[in-house]
Amino acid sequence: ISNCGRKEKTISGLSYVDEIYHQDLRFVVTLLLKSGDMSSPGTSMFTNFTRLCKGLALVLVVGHLVVQFIPATVPYLALIPARTIPFAWNLITSGYFELSVYGVVFSTVSLLFMGKFLEPVWGSKEFLKFIFVVNFLTYLCVFVTAIALYYITRLEIYLYMPFAGFHGVLAGLLVGIKQIIPDQEILLLKIKAKWLPSIMLILSIASSFFTLDSAAYLPTLIFGTYMGWLYLRYLQRRPETKLRGDPSDDFAFSTFFPDFLRPVIDPVALIFHRMLCGRSNATSEDHGYSTSGAPLPGSDSAEASRRRERGARALEERLGTERLVPARNKDELQSDALDSV
């Protein structure tokens, strides 16, 4: 995995680039939030869903209808560990349909709302790539875990339990929200966004002790959360810096846990980090950044302003005809967002 070594120690140049990157992200998010506030309050929440998310929602609905009207398709589409070797495509197809009506309604609505927020920030191509990679890795881990549990316990339920559903990807998308606006309070809940993945997992683990259905969802949610974090932490390419991942301390693995547990979690996370990235210590010179204390290119305020303007133009292009605000308010909106940054 490229650029992993830079995460083992703080380098001034990379810290600066990381700070600028997060400033750009917060600017785009501020623009989105402000545009949502200025839209018609009665309809803005339920409109302007992206075309990609509508298409994915349609896939979920059609997939559910197929397995409801043709139940014989379930062994060919769902992940059943005992049959995955001959039907390897299950590792992909299992994530794009739901077995229950409640599941398809929840997944469709969650996808539309989270996609409406994340896709303009990441871009459609990156958003789709995230969904595909996280879905595949999640069900690959579920398959390996089920096989391991069977050999440990010799219980055949682990081999023949069907795993399906989009909730693993939804868990990963929650991690994306945690990354972009960790300190933003969620309306009504009064909970900061950075705690959403952790709260979701706690509730899922608690409910798994009481219902078998919840226990079937639990591995997908856990691996979906972890694979979402792994992708954003190490793999997602930043167009602003040409680097991969997010090495900031605010997005470390230990931030999923309460503060008093972090001294215990950090050493364990470091072990897995070195397993993934090796012990190489990449220097900033490898990526063209200065660490000698000299100012980096683009460190002046004029360059920062130009960077924010480019972010505004990029966002407008992504929104296209589905702008969240009327055209007559565009200049005022951009001015307010730039001032907030």
PDB file of N, CA and C in Angstrom, residues 277-318:
ATOM      1  N   CYS A 277       1.566  -2.028   6.188  1.00  0.00           N
ATOM      2  CA  CYS A 277       2.429  -1.075   5.490  1.00  0.00           C
ATOM      3  C   CYS A 277       3.898  -1.427   5.552  1.00  0.00           C
ATOM      4  N   GLY A 278       4.275  -2.404   6.352  1.00  0.00           N
ATOM      5  CA  GLY A 278       5.681  -2.685   6.519  1.00  0.00           C
ATOM      6  C   GLY A 278       6.316  -1.681   7.456  1.00  0.00           C
ATOM      7  N   ARG A 279       7.618  -1.740   7.601  1.00  0.00           N
ATOM      8  CA  ARG A 279       8.334  -0.879   8.533  1.00  0.00           C
ATOM      9  C   ARG A 279       9.062   0.243   7.808  1.00  0.00           C
ATOM     10  N   SER A 280       8.709   0.455   6.538  1.00  0.00           N
ATOM     11  CA  SER A 280       9.380   1.492   5.759  1.00  0.00           C
ATOM     12  C   SER A 280       9.016   2.860   6.277  1.00  0.00           C
ATOM     13  N   ASN A 281       9.951   3.744   6.300  1.00  0.00           N
ATOM     14  CA  ASN A 281       9.738   5.119   6.736  1.00  0.00           C
ATOM     15  C   ASN A 281       9.859   6.039   5.538  1.00  0.00           C
ATOM     16  N   ALA A 282       8.752   6.248   4.883  1.00  0.00           N
ATOM     17  CA  ALA A 282       8.763   7.128   3.716  1.00  0.00           C
ATOM     18  C   ALA A 282       9.020   8.546   4.155  1.00  0.00           C
ATOM     19  N   THR A 283       9.839   9.243   3.418  1.00  0.00           N
ATOM     20  CA  THR A 283      10.115  10.632   3.723  1.00  0.00           C
ATOM     21  C   THR A 283       9.333  11.521   2.803  1.00  0.00           C
ATOM     22  N   SER A 284       9.218  12.762   3.195  1.00  0.00           N
ATOM     23  CA  SER A 284       8.421  13.681   2.393  1.00  0.00           C
ATOM     24  C   SER A 284       9.085  13.999   1.075  1.00  0.00           C
ATOM     25  N   GLU A 285      10.429  13.806   1.003  1.00  0.00           N
ATOM     26  CA  GLU A 285      11.081  14.093  -0.265  1.00  0.00           C
ATOM     27  C   GLU A 285      10.593  13.149  -1.353  1.00  0.00           C
ATOM     28  N   ASP A 286      10.132  11.935  -0.957  1.00  0.00           N
ATOM     29  CA  ASP A 286       9.649  10.980  -1.944  1.00  0.00           C
ATOM     30  C   ASP A 286       8.438  11.507  -2.677  1.00  0.00           C
ATOM     31  N   HIS A 287       7.727  12.442  -2.045  1.00  0.00           N
ATOM     32  CA  HIS A 287       6.502  12.948  -2.631  1.00  0.00           C
ATOM     33  C   HIS A 287       6.616  14.424  -3.001  1.00  0.00           C
ATOM     34  N   GLY A 288       7.831  14.981  -2.894  1.00  0.00           N
ATOM     35  CA  GLY A 288       8.020  16.340  -3.336  1.00  0.00           C
ATOM     36  C   GLY A 288       7.702  17.388  -2.303  1.00  0.00           C
ATOM     37  N   TYR A 289       7.665  17.033  -0.998  1.00  0.00           N
ATOM     38  CA  TYR A 289       7.365  18.005   0.029  1.00  0.00           C
ATOM     39  C   TYR A 289       8.620  18.314   0.823  1.00  0.00           C
ATOM     40  N   SER A 290       8.726  19.529   1.266  1.00  0.00           N
ATOM     41  CA  SER A 290       9.885  19.944   2.036  1.00  0.00           C
ATOM     42  C   SER A 290       9.631  19.734   3.508  1.00  0.00           C
ATOM     43  N   THR A 291      10.644  19.186   4.256  1.00  0.00           N
ATOM     44  CA  THR A 291      10.543  19.024   5.698  1.00  0.00           C
ATOM     45  C   THR A 291      11.648  19.780   6.414  1.00  0.00           C
ATOM     46  N   SER A 292      12.350  20.613   5.719  1.00  0.00           N
ATOM     47  CA  SER A 292      13.488  21.300   6.312  1.00  0.00           C
ATOM     48  C   SER A 292      13.103  22.569   7.024  1.00  0.00           C
ATOM     49  N   GLY A 293      11.834  22.877   7.089  1.00  0.00           N
ATOM     50  CA  GLY A 293      11.399  24.100   7.736  1.00  0.00           C
ATOM     51  C   GLY A 293      11.128  25.206   6.763  1.00  0.00           C
ATOM     52  N   ALA A 294      11.575  25.053   5.510  1.00  0.00           N
ATOM     53  CA  ALA A 294      11.286  26.066   4.503  1.00  0.00           C
ATOM     54  C   ALA A 294       9.825  26.010   4.137  1.00  0.00           C
ATOM     55  N   PRO A 295       9.243  27.141   3.814  1.00  0.00           N
ATOM     56  CA  PRO A 295       7.818  27.130   3.474  1.00  0.00           C
ATOM     57  C   PRO A 295       7.553  26.303   2.234  1.00  0.00           C
ATOM     58  N   LEU A 296       6.471  25.566   2.258  1.00  0.00           N
ATOM     59  CA  LEU A 296       6.073  24.751   1.119  1.00  0.00           C
ATOM     60  C   LEU A 296       5.387  25.601   0.070  1.00  0.00           C
ATOM     61  N   PRO A 297       5.452  25.172  -1.186  1.00  0.00           N
ATOM     62  CA  PRO A 297       4.728  25.908  -2.223  1.00  0.00           C
ATOM     63  C   PRO A 297       3.247  25.933  -1.904  1.00  0.00           C
ATOM     64  N   GLY A 298       2.680  27.096  -2.096  1.00  0.00           N
ATOM     65  CA  GLY A 298       1.252  27.210  -1.849  1.00  0.00           C
ATOM     66  C   GLY A 298       0.901  27.491  -0.416  1.00  0.00           C
ATOM     67  N   SER A 299       1.880  27.864   0.444  1.00  0.00           N
ATOM     68  CA  SER A 299       1.578  28.070   1.850  1.00  0.00           C
ATOM     69  C   SER A 299       1.081  29.470   2.139  1.00  0.00           C
ATOM     70  N   ASP A 300       1.112  30.359   1.171  1.00  0.00           N
ATOM     71  CA  ASP A 300       0.655  31.714   1.416  1.00  0.00           C
ATOM     72  C   ASP A 300      -0.850  31.780   1.316  1.00  0.00           C
ATOM     73  N   SER A 301      -1.403  32.870   1.826  1.00  0.00           N
ATOM     74  CA  SER A 301      -2.857  33.002   1.888  1.00  0.00           C
ATOM     75  C   SER A 301      -3.475  33.104   0.502  1.00  0.00           C
ATOM     76  N   ALA A 302      -2.752  33.697  -0.457  1.00  0.00           N
ATOM     77  CA  ALA A 302      -3.298  33.813  -1.809  1.00  0.00           C
ATOM     78  C   ALA A 302      -3.507  32.441  -2.424  1.00  0.00           C
ATOM     79  N   GLU A 303      -2.526  31.559  -2.230  1.00  0.00           N
ATOM     80  CA  GLU A 303      -2.666  30.202  -2.757  1.00  0.00           C
ATOM     81  C   GLU A 303      -3.807  29.468  -2.062  1.00  0.00           C
ATOM     82  N   ALA A 304      -3.958  29.680  -0.770  1.00  0.00           N
ATOM     83  CA  ALA A 304      -5.064  29.048  -0.042  1.00  0.00           C
ATOM     84  C   ALA A 304      -6.400  29.527  -0.582  1.00  0.00           C
ATOM     85  N   SER A 305      -6.478  30.827  -0.917  1.00  0.00           N
ATOM     86  CA  SER A 305      -7.725  31.356  -1.476  1.00  0.00           C
ATOM     87  C   SER A 305      -8.015  30.739  -2.830  1.00  0.00           C
ATOM     88  N   ARG A 306      -6.970  30.618  -3.657  1.00  0.00           N
ATOM     89  CA  ARG A 306      -7.164  29.998  -4.967  1.00  0.00           C
ATOM     90  C   ARG A 306      -7.600  28.543  -4.823  1.00  0.00           C
ATOM     91  N   ARG A 307      -7.046  27.864  -3.815  1.00  0.00           N
ATOM     92  CA  ARG A 307      -7.424  26.473  -3.578  1.00  0.00           C
ATOM     93  C   ARG A 307      -8.898  26.363  -3.221  1.00  0.00           C
ATOM     94  N   ARG A 308      -9.373  27.280  -2.388  1.00  0.00           N
ATOM     95  CA  ARG A 308     -10.778  27.248  -1.992  1.00  0.00           C
ATOM     96  C   ARG A 308     -11.677  27.577  -3.178  1.00  0.00           C
ATOM     97  N   GLU A 309     -11.224  28.503  -4.033  1.00  0.00           N
ATOM     98  CA  GLU A 309     -12.011  28.832  -5.218  1.00  0.00           C
ATOM     99  C   GLU A 309     -12.106  27.631  -6.157  1.00  0.00           C
ATOM    100  N   ARG A 310     -10.998  26.889  -6.293  1.00  0.00           N
ATOM    101  CA  ARG A 310     -11.037  25.687  -7.129  1.00  0.00           C
ATOM    102  C   ARG A 310     -11.992  24.658  -6.541  1.00  0.00           C
ATOM    103  N   GLY A 311     -12.014  24.570  -5.216  1.00  0.00           N
ATOM    104  CA  GLY A 311     -12.956  23.657  -4.568  1.00  0.00           C
ATOM    105  C   GLY A 311     -14.388  24.042  -4.848  1.00  0.00           C
ATOM    106  N   ALA A 312     -14.668  25.354  -4.850  1.00  0.00           N
ATOM    107  CA  ALA A 312     -16.031  25.819  -5.126  1.00  0.00           C
ATOM    108  C   ALA A 312     -16.437  25.483  -6.555  1.00  0.00           C
ATOM    109  N   ARG A 313     -15.508  25.712  -7.501  1.00  0.00           N
ATOM    110  CA  ARG A 313     -15.832  25.414  -8.895  1.00  0.00           C
ATOM    111  C   ARG A 313     -16.029  23.913  -9.103  1.00  0.00           C
ATOM    112  N   ALA A 314     -15.179  23.105  -8.456  1.00  0.00           N
ATOM    113  CA  ALA A 314     -15.312  21.652  -8.600  1.00  0.00           C
ATOM    114  C   ALA A 314     -16.639  21.162  -8.053  1.00  0.00           C
ATOM    115  N   LEU A 315     -17.054  21.741  -6.932  1.00  0.00           N
ATOM    116  CA  LEU A 315     -18.331  21.334  -6.346  1.00  0.00           C
ATOM    117  C   LEU A 315     -19.489  21.692  -7.255  1.00  0.00           C
ATOM    118  N   GLU A 316     -19.433  22.901  -7.845  1.00  0.00           N
ATOM    119  CA  GLU A 316     -20.511  23.325  -8.734  1.00  0.00           C
ATOM    120  C   GLU A 316     -20.607  22.397  -9.940  1.00  0.00           C
ATOM    121  N   GLU A 317     -19.451  21.968 -10.472  1.00  0.00           N
ATOM    122  CA  GLU A 317     -19.468  21.070 -11.620  1.00  0.00           C
ATOM    123  C   GLU A 317     -20.078  19.722 -11.254  1.00  0.00           C
ATOM    124  N   ARG A 318     -19.783  19.247 -10.025  1.00  0.00           N
ATOM    125  CA  ARG A 318     -20.314  17.952  -9.610  1.00  0.00           C
ATOM    126  C   ARG A 318     -21.818  18.005  -9.402  1.00  0.00           C
TER     127      ARG A 318
END
